[in-house]
Coordinates of N, CA, C and O in Angstrom, one line a residue:
M1 N 0.8 -1.2 0.0 CA 0.0 0.0 0.0 C 0.9 1.2 0.0 O 1.8 1.4 0.8
P2 N 0.6 2.3 -0.9 CA 1.5 3.4 -1.0 C 1.3 4.3 0.3 O 0.2 4.4 0.8
K3 N 2.4 4.9 0.6 CA 2.4 5.7 1.8 C 1.9 7.0 1.4 O 2.3 7.6 0.3
Q4 N 1.0 7.7 2.2 CA 0.5 9.0 2.0 C 1.5 10.1 2.2 O 2.3 10.0 3.2
A5 N 1.6 11.1 1.4 CA 2.5 12.1 1.5 C 2.1 13.0 2.7 O 0.9 13.3 2.9
Q6 N 3.0 13.4 3.5 CA 2.7 14.3 4.6 C 3.3 15.7 4.4 O 4.4 15.8 3.8
Y7 N 2.7 16.7 4.9 CA 3.2 18.0 4.8 C 4.3 18.2 5.9 O 4.0 18.0 7.1
R8 N 5.5 18.5 5.6 CA 6.5 18.6 6.6 C 7.0 20.0 6.9 O 7.7 20.3 7.7
G9 N 6.2 21.0 6.3 CA 6.4 22.4 6.6 C 5.8 22.8 7.9 O 4.9 22.1 8.4
R10 N 6.1 23.9 8.3 CA 5.5 24.5 9.6 C 4.2 25.2 9.3 O 4.2 26.1 8.4
V11 N 3.2 24.9 9.9 CA 1.8 25.6 9.6 C 1.8 26.8 10.5 O 2.0 26.8 11.7
D12 N 1.6 28.0 9.9 CA 1.5 29.2 10.5 C 0.1 29.8 10.3 O -0.3 30.2 9.3
N13 N -0.7 29.8 11.4 CA -2.1 30.2 11.3 C -2.2 31.8 11.7 O -3.3 32.2 11.7
R14 N -1.1 32.5 12.0 CA -1.3 33.9 12.3 C -1.9 34.7 11.3 O -2.7 35.5 11.6
Q15 N -1.6 34.5 10.0 CA -2.1 35.2 8.9 C -3.6 35.0 8.8 O -4.4 35.9 8.7
A16 N -4.0 33.7 8.9 CA -5.5 33.4 8.9 C -6.2 34.1 10.1 O -7.3 34.6 9.9
I17 N -5.7 34.0 11.3 CA -6.3 34.5 12.4 C -6.3 36.0 12.4 O -7.3 36.6 12.6
G18 N -5.2 36.5 11.9 CA -5.2 38.0 11.8 C -6.2 38.6 10.8 O -6.9 39.6 11.1
S19 N -6.5 37.9 9.7 CA -7.5 38.4 8.8 C -8.9 38.2 9.4 O -9.7 39.0 9.1
W20 N -9.0 37.2 10.2 CA -10.4 37.0 10.7 C -10.6 38.2 11.8 O -11.7 38.7 11.9
L21 N -9.6 38.5 12.6 CA -9.7 39.5 13.6 C -9.9 40.9 13.1 O -10.6 41.7 13.6
S22 N -9.2 41.2 12.0 CA -9.2 42.6 11.5 C -10.3 42.8 10.5 O -10.6 44.0 10.2
G23 N -11.0 41.8 10.2 CA -12.3 42.0 9.4 C -12.2 41.7 7.9 O -11.1 41.6 7.4
P24 N -13.2 41.8 7.2 CA -13.2 41.5 5.7 C -12.5 42.5 4.9 O -11.9 42.2 3.9
R25 N -12.6 43.8 5.3 CA -11.8 44.9 4.6 C -10.4 44.6 4.5 O -9.7 44.7 3.5
A26 N -9.7 44.3 5.7 CA -8.3 44.1 5.7 C -8.0 42.8 4.9 O -7.0 42.8 4.2
A27 N -8.8 41.8 5.0 CA -8.5 40.7 4.2 C -8.6 40.9 2.7 O -7.8 40.4 1.9
A28 N -9.6 41.7 2.3 CA -9.7 42.1 0.9 C -8.6 43.0 0.4 O -8.1 42.8 -0.7
E29 N -8.1 43.9 1.3 CA -7.0 44.8 0.9 C -5.8 43.9 0.8 O -4.9 44.2 -0.1
E30 N -5.6 42.9 1.6 CA -4.4 42.0 1.5 C -4.4 41.3 0.3 O -3.3 41.0 -0.3
A31 N -5.6 40.9 -0.2 CA -5.8 40.2 -1.5 C -5.6 41.1 -2.7 O -5.6 40.6 -3.8
G32 N -5.5 42.4 -2.5 CA -5.2 43.3 -3.6 C -6.3 44.2 -4.0 O -6.2 45.0 -5.0
V33 N -7.4 44.2 -3.3 CA -8.5 45.1 -3.6 C -8.2 46.6 -3.2 O -7.7 46.7 -1.9
D34 N -8.3 47.5 -4.0 CA -8.1 49.0 -3.6 C -9.4 49.6 -3.3 O -10.1 49.9 -4.2
F35 N -9.6 50.0 -2.0 CA -10.8 50.6 -1.6 C -10.6 52.2 -1.7 O -11.5 52.9 -1.6
G36 N -9.4 52.6 -1.9 CA -9.1 54.1 -1.8 C -9.2 54.5 -0.4 O -9.2 53.7 0.6
Y37 N -9.2 55.9 -0.2 CA -9.3 56.4 1.1 C -10.7 56.8 1.5 O -11.6 57.0 0.6
R38 N -11.0 57.2 2.7 CA -12.2 57.6 3.1 C -12.6 58.9 2.5 O -11.8 59.9 2.6
G39 N -13.8 59.0 1.8 CA -14.2 60.2 1.2 C -13.8 60.3 -0.2 O -14.1 61.3 -0.9
Q40 N -13.0 59.4 -0.7 CA -12.6 59.5 -2.2 C -13.8 59.5 -3.1 O -13.8 60.2 -4.1
Q41 N -14.8 58.6 -2.9 CA -15.9 58.5 -3.7 C -16.7 59.8 -3.7 O -17.5 60.0 -4.6
L42 N -16.6 60.5 -2.7 CA -17.3 61.8 -2.5 C -16.6 63.1 -3.1 O -17.1 64.1 -3.1
G43 N -15.4 62.8 -3.5 CA -14.5 63.8 -4.0 C -13.9 64.7 -3.0 O -13.6 65.9 -3.2
L44 N -13.7 64.1 -1.8 CA -13.2 65.0 -0.6 C -11.6 64.6 -0.6 O -11.2 63.6 -1.0
P45 N -10.8 65.5 0.0 CA -9.4 65.2 0.1 C -9.2 64.1 1.2 O -10.0 63.9 2.0
E46 N -8.0 63.6 1.1 CA -7.6 62.4 2.0 C -7.3 63.0 3.4 O -7.6 62.4 4.5
H47 N -6.6 64.1 3.5 CA -6.2 64.7 4.8 C -6.5 66.2 4.8 O -6.7 66.8 3.7
G48 N -6.5 66.7 6.0 CA -6.6 68.2 6.1 C -8.0 68.8 6.0 O -9.1 68.0 6.1
P49 N -8.2 70.0 5.9 CA -9.6 70.6 5.9 C -10.4 70.1 4.7 O -9.9 69.9 3.5
G50 N -11.6 69.8 5.0 CA -12.5 69.2 4.0 C -12.5 67.7 3.8 O -13.3 67.1 3.2
S51 N -11.6 67.0 4.6 CA -11.6 65.6 4.6 C -12.6 65.0 5.6 O -13.1 65.8 6.5
I52 N -13.0 63.8 5.4 CA -14.0 63.1 6.2 C -13.5 63.1 7.7 O -12.3 62.9 8.1
A53 N -14.4 63.5 8.6 CA -14.1 63.5 10.1 C -13.9 62.1 10.6 O -14.6 61.2 10.3
R54 N -12.8 62.0 11.4 CA -12.5 60.7 12.0 C -13.4 60.4 13.2 O -14.0 61.3 13.8
P55 N -13.6 59.1 13.5 CA -14.6 58.7 14.6 C -14.2 59.3 15.9 O -15.1 59.7 16.7
G56 N -12.9 59.4 16.3 CA -12.6 60.0 17.6 C -13.1 61.4 17.8 O -13.5 61.8 18.9
R57 N -12.9 62.2 16.8 CA -13.4 63.6 16.9 C -14.9 63.7 16.9 O -15.3 64.6 17.6
R58 N -15.5 62.9 16.1 CA -17.0 62.9 16.2 C -17.5 62.5 17.5 O -18.4 63.1 18.0
L59 N -16.9 61.4 18.1 CA -17.4 61.0 19.4 C -17.1 62.1 20.5 O -17.8 62.3 21.5
G60 N -15.8 62.8 20.4 CA -15.5 63.8 21.4 C -16.5 65.0 21.2 O -17.0 65.5 22.2
A61 N -16.9 65.3 20.0 CA -17.9 66.4 19.8 C -19.2 66.0 20.4 O -19.9 66.8 21.0
L62 N -19.6 64.8 20.1 CA -20.9 64.3 20.7 C -20.9 64.4 22.2 O -21.8 64.7 22.9
A63 N -19.7 63.9 22.9 CA -19.6 64.0 24.3 C -19.8 65.4 24.9 O -20.4 65.6 25.9
V64 N -19.1 66.3 24.3 CA -19.2 67.8 24.7 C -20.6 68.2 24.5 O -21.1 69.0 25.4
D65 N -21.2 68.0 23.4 CA -22.7 68.5 23.2 C -23.6 67.8 24.2 O -24.5 68.5 24.7
W66 N -23.4 66.5 24.3 CA -24.3 65.9 25.4 C -24.1 66.4 26.7 O -25.0 66.6 27.5
G67 N -22.9 66.6 27.1 CA -22.6 67.2 28.5 C -23.2 68.6 28.7 O -23.7 68.9 29.7
L68 N -23.1 69.4 27.6 CA -23.7 70.7 27.6 C -25.2 70.7 27.8 O -25.8 71.4 28.5
C69 N -25.8 69.7 27.0 CA -27.2 69.6 27.1 C -27.8 68.9 28.5 O -28.8 69.4 28.9
L70 N -27.0 68.1 28.9 CA -27.2 67.6 30.3 C -27.1 68.7 31.4 O -28.0 68.7 32.3
L71 N -26.1 69.5 31.3 CA -26.1 70.6 32.2 C -27.2 71.6 32.1 O -27.7 72.0 33.0
I72 N -27.6 71.9 30.9 CA -28.8 72.8 30.7 C -30.1 72.2 31.2 O -30.9 72.8 32.0
A73 N -30.3 70.9 31.0 CA -31.4 70.1 31.5 C -31.4 70.1 33.0 O -32.3 70.3 33.6
Y74 N -30.3 69.8 33.6 CA -30.1 69.7 35.0 C -30.3 71.0 35.7 O -31.0 71.0 36.8
G75 N -29.7 72.0 35.2 CA -29.7 73.3 35.8 C -31.0 74.1 35.6 O -31.5 74.8 36.5
L76 N -31.5 74.1 34.4 CA -32.7 74.9 34.1 C -34.1 74.3 34.0 O -35.1 74.9 34.2
L77 N -34.1 73.0 33.7 CA -35.3 72.3 33.5 C -35.8 71.4 34.6 O -37.0 71.3 35.0
T78 N -34.9 70.6 35.2 CA -35.3 69.6 36.1 C -35.1 69.9 37.6 O -35.5 69.2 38.5
D79 N -34.3 71.0 37.8 CA -34.0 71.3 39.2 C -33.3 70.2 40.0 O -33.7 70.0 41.1
G80 N -32.4 69.6 39.3 CA -31.7 68.5 40.0 C -31.7 67.3 39.1 O -32.4 67.3 38.1
Y81 N -30.9 66.3 39.5 CA -30.8 65.2 38.6 C -31.8 64.1 39.1 O -31.8 63.5 40.1
D82 N -32.6 63.7 38.1 CA -33.5 62.6 38.2 C -33.7 61.9 36.9 O -33.1 62.2 36.0
Q83 N -34.7 61.0 36.9 CA -34.9 60.3 35.7 C -35.3 61.1 34.5 O -35.0 60.9 33.3
A84 N -36.0 62.2 34.7 CA -36.5 63.1 33.7 C -35.3 64.0 33.0 O -35.4 64.5 31.9
T85 N -34.3 64.1 33.7 CA -33.1 64.9 33.3 C -32.5 64.4 31.9 O -32.3 65.2 31.0
G86 N -32.5 63.1 31.7 CA -31.9 62.5 30.5 C -32.9 62.8 29.3 O -32.5 63.1 28.2
N87 N -34.2 62.7 29.6 CA -35.2 63.0 28.5 C -35.1 64.4 28.1 O -35.2 64.7 26.9
W88 N -35.1 65.4 29.1 CA -35.0 66.7 28.8 C -33.7 67.0 28.0 O -33.7 67.8 27.1
A89 N -32.6 66.4 28.5 CA -31.3 66.6 27.8 C -31.4 66.2 26.3 O -30.8 66.8 25.4
L90 N -32.1 65.0 26.1 CA -32.3 64.6 24.7 C -33.0 65.6 23.8 O -32.7 66.0 22.7
L91 N -34.1 66.2 24.4 CA -34.9 67.3 23.8 C -34.0 68.5 23.5 O -34.0 69.1 22.4
V92 N -33.2 68.9 24.5 CA -32.3 70.1 24.4 C -31.3 69.7 23.3 O -31.0 70.6 22.5
F93 N -30.8 68.5 23.3 CA -29.8 68.1 22.2 C -30.4 68.2 20.8 O -29.7 68.7 19.9
F94 N -31.6 67.7 20.7 CA -32.2 67.8 19.4 C -32.4 69.2 18.9 O -32.1 69.6 17.8
A95 N -32.9 70.2 19.8 CA -33.1 71.5 19.5 C -31.8 72.2 19.2 O -31.7 73.0 18.2
L96 N -30.8 71.9 19.9 CA -29.5 72.5 19.7 C -28.9 72.1 18.4 O -28.4 72.9 17.6
S97 N -29.0 70.8 18.1 CA -28.5 70.3 16.9 C -29.2 70.9 15.6 O -28.7 71.2 14.7
V98 N -30.5 70.9 15.6 CA -31.3 71.4 14.6 C -31.0 72.9 14.3 O -30.8 73.3 13.2
L99 N -31.0 73.7 15.4 CA -30.7 75.1 15.3 C -29.4 75.5 14.9 O -29.1 76.2 13.9
T100 N -28.3 74.8 15.4 CA -27.0 75.1 15.1 C -26.5 74.5 13.8 O -25.8 75.2 13.0
V101 N -26.8 73.2 13.6 CA -26.3 72.6 12.3 C -27.1 73.2 11.2 O -26.5 73.3 10.1
G102 N -28.3 73.4 11.4 CA -29.2 74.0 10.3 C -28.8 75.5 9.9 O -29.2 75.9 8.8
T103 N -28.2 76.1 10.8 CA -27.8 77.5 10.5 C -26.3 77.7 10.2 O -26.0 78.2 9.1
V104 N -25.4 77.3 11.1 CA -24.0 77.5 10.8 C -23.2 76.3 10.5 O -22.1 76.4 10.1
G105 N -23.9 75.0 10.6 CA -23.3 73.8 10.2 C -22.6 73.1 11.3 O -21.9 72.1 10.9
F106 N -22.6 73.6 12.5 CA -21.8 72.8 13.5 C -22.5 73.1 14.8 O -23.1 74.2 15.1
T107 N -22.4 72.2 15.8 CA -22.8 72.4 17.2 C -21.5 73.0 18.0 O -20.4 73.0 17.4
P108 N -21.7 73.4 19.2 CA -20.6 73.9 19.9 C -19.5 72.7 20.1 O -18.3 73.1 19.9
G109 N -19.8 71.4 20.3 CA -18.9 70.4 20.4 C -18.2 70.2 19.0 O -16.9 70.0 19.0
K110 N -18.8 70.2 17.9 CA -18.3 70.0 16.7 C -17.3 71.3 16.3 O -16.1 71.0 15.8
R111 N -17.7 72.4 16.7 CA -16.8 73.6 16.5 C -15.5 73.5 17.3 O -14.4 73.7 16.9
L112 N -15.7 73.0 18.5 CA -14.5 72.8 19.5 C -13.5 71.7 18.9 O -12.4 71.9 19.0
F113 N -14.1 70.7 18.2 CA -13.2 69.6 17.6 C -12.9 69.9 16.2 O -12.3 69.1 15.5
G114 N -13.3 71.0 15.6 CA -13.0 71.4 14.3 C -13.7 70.7 13.2 O -13.1 70.2 12.2
L115 N -15.0 70.5 13.4 CA -15.8 69.7 12.5 C -17.1 70.5 12.0 O -17.4 71.5 12.6
R116 N -17.5 70.2 10.8 CA -18.6 70.8 10.2 C -19.5 69.9 9.4 O -19.0 69.0 8.8
V117 N -20.8 70.1 9.4 CA -21.7 69.3 8.6 C -22.0 70.0 7.3 O -22.4 71.1 7.3
V118 N -21.8 69.4 6.2 CA -22.1 70.0 4.8 C -22.8 69.0 3.9 O -22.8 67.8 4.2
P119 N -23.6 69.5 3.0 CA -24.3 68.6 2.1 C -23.3 67.9 1.2 O -22.2 68.3 1.0
E120 N -23.7 66.8 0.6 CA -22.9 65.9 -0.2 C -22.3 66.7 -1.4 O -21.1 66.6 -1.6
G121 N -23.1 67.5 -2.1 CA -22.6 68.3 -3.2 C -21.9 69.5 -3.0 O -21.5 70.2 -3.9
G122 N -21.8 69.8 -1.7 CA -21.3 71.2 -1.3 C -22.4 72.2 -1.2 O -23.6 71.9 -1.3
G123 N -21.9 73.4 -0.9 CA -23.0 74.5 -0.8 C -23.4 74.6 0.6 O -22.8 74.2 1.6
R124 N -24.6 75.2 0.8 CA -25.3 75.5 2.1 C -26.2 74.3 2.5 O -26.9 73.8 1.7
L125 N -26.2 74.0 3.8 CA -27.1 72.9 4.3 C -28.5 73.4 4.4 O -28.8 74.4 5.0
N126 N -29.3 72.6 3.9 CA -30.8 72.7 3.9 C -31.3 72.5 5.3 O -31.0 71.5 5.9
P127 N -32.1 73.4 5.9 CA -32.6 73.1 7.3 C -33.4 71.8 7.4 O -33.4 71.2 8.5
L128 N -34.1 71.4 6.4 CA -34.8 70.2 6.5 C -33.9 69.0 6.6 O -34.1 68.0 7.3
R129 N -32.7 69.0 5.9 CA -31.6 68.0 6.0 C -31.2 68.0 7.4 O -30.8 66.9 8.0
A130 N -30.9 69.1 8.0 CA -30.4 69.3 9.4 C -31.4 68.7 10.4 O -31.1 68.0 11.4
L131 N -32.7 68.8 10.2 CA -33.8 68.4 11.0 C -33.8 66.8 10.9 O -33.9 66.1 12.0
L132 N -33.7 66.3 9.6 CA -33.7 64.9 9.5 C -32.5 64.2 10.1 O -32.6 63.2 10.9
R133 N -31.3 64.8 9.9 CA -30.1 64.3 10.5 C -30.1 64.3 12.0 O -29.8 63.3 12.7
S134 N -30.7 65.4 12.6 CA -30.7 65.6 14.1 C -31.7 64.5 14.6 O -31.4 63.9 15.7
A135 N -32.8 64.3 14.0 CA -33.7 63.3 14.5 C -33.1 61.9 14.5 O -33.3 61.2 15.4
L136 N -32.4 61.6 13.4 CA -31.7 60.3 13.3 C -30.6 60.1 14.3 O -30.4 58.9 14.8
V137 N -29.9 61.1 14.6 CA -28.9 61.1 15.7 C -29.4 60.8 17.0 O -28.9 60.0 17.8
C138 N -30.7 61.4 17.3 CA -31.3 61.1 18.5 C -31.8 59.8 18.7 O -31.9 59.2 19.8
V139 N -32.1 59.1 17.6 CA -32.5 57.7 17.6 C -31.3 56.8 18.0 O -31.5 55.8 18.6
A140 N -30.1 57.3 17.6 CA -28.9 56.7 17.9 C -28.5 55.4 17.0 O -27.3 55.3 16.6
V141 N -29.4 54.6 16.7 CA -29.0 53.4 15.9 C -28.5 53.7 14.5 O -27.4 53.2 14.1
P142 N -29.1 54.8 13.7 CA -28.5 55.1 12.4 C -27.1 55.6 12.6 O -26.2 55.5 11.7
A143 N -26.7 56.2 13.7 CA -25.4 56.9 13.9 C -24.3 55.8 14.1 O -23.2 56.0 14.0
L144 N -24.7 54.6 14.5 CA -23.8 53.5 14.8 C -23.6 52.6 13.6 O -22.7 51.8 13.7
I145 N -24.3 52.8 12.6 CA -24.0 52.0 11.3 C -23.3 52.9 10.4 O -23.9 53.9 9.8
W146 N -22.1 52.4 9.9 CA -21.2 53.3 9.1 C -21.0 52.6 7.8 O -21.0 51.4 7.7
D147 N -20.8 53.4 6.7 CA -20.3 52.9 5.4 C -18.8 52.9 5.4 O -18.1 53.3 6.3
R148 N -18.3 52.5 4.2 CA -16.8 52.4 4.0 C -16.1 53.7 4.1 O -15.0 53.8 4.3
D149 N -16.9 54.9 3.9 CA -16.3 56.2 4.0 C -16.3 56.8 5.3 O -15.8 57.8 5.6
G150 N -16.9 56.0 6.3 CA -16.9 56.4 7.7 C -18.2 57.3 8.0 O -18.2 58.0 9.0
R151 N -19.1 57.4 7.1 CA -20.3 58.2 7.2 C -21.4 57.3 7.9 O -21.6 56.2 7.5
G152 N -22.1 57.8 8.9 CA -23.2 57.1 9.5 C -24.5 57.0 8.6 O -24.5 57.8 7.7
L153 N -25.3 56.2 9.0 CA -26.5 56.1 8.2 C -27.3 57.3 8.3 O -28.0 57.7 7.2
H154 N -27.3 58.1 9.3 CA -28.0 59.3 9.5 C -27.4 60.4 8.4 O -28.2 61.2 7.9
D155 N -26.1 60.3 8.2 CA -25.5 61.2 7.2 C -26.0 60.8 5.8 O -26.2 61.6 4.9
R156 N -26.0 59.5 5.5 CA -26.3 59.0 4.2 C -27.8 59.3 3.9 O -28.1 59.7 2.8
L157 N -28.7 59.2 4.9 CA -30.1 59.4 4.6 C -30.4 60.9 4.4 O -31.2 61.3 3.7
A158 N -29.6 61.8 5.2 CA -29.8 63.2 5.1 C -28.9 63.8 4.0 O -29.0 65.0 3.6
R159 N -28.1 62.9 3.3 CA -27.2 63.3 2.2 C -26.2 64.4 2.7 O -26.1 65.5 2.0
T160 N -25.7 64.1 3.8 CA -24.7 65.2 4.5 C -23.4 64.4 4.7 O -23.3 63.1 4.6
V161 N -22.4 65.2 4.9 CA -21.0 64.7 5.3 C -20.5 65.5 6.4 O -20.6 66.8 6.4
E162 N -19.8 64.9 7.4 CA -19.1 65.6 8.5 C -17.7 65.7 8.1 O -17.0 64.6 8.1
V163 N -17.2 66.9 8.0 CA -15.8 67.1 7.5 C -15.1 68.0 8.5 O -15.6 68.6 9.4
R164 N -13.7 67.9 8.3 CA -12.9 68.8 9.2 C -12.8 70.2 8.6 O -13.0 70.3 7.5
I165 N -12.8 71.2 9.6 CA -12.7 72.5 9.2 C -11.3 72.9 8.9 O -10.4 72.5 9.5

């Protein structure tokens, strides 16, 4: 009976495990697929002013805005911290977002972190887009679903982009 051939080389599973841990995008890039940079499909620069805002800056701006709204709700509306404070803070956040993003393109937190919300094609942001975007951010789930450009579902549905100033 013929003897079966055995593999005598060393098996290294690090590459297979690494591609599994880093996700399908990293595995596809390793296979030679070119995705380009974030914002390339939208005609935005890769770095500097006008480029897509990174997640860390966006989360920092959100934290500043939420903290500001929580302070307003705590100090002016609920007279102390209780269960209603969070609900009032969400309402204040919605109003702040609609008014500031709809007029100047950024909230106080976004301005502090050097971010601005602009429409996809450029130009001035329509207040109805700002209203839709703000409502979707308050729901939170659309903001947690991102595309390959790093835009949340709320930005895609409102046809807006959050860029660096």
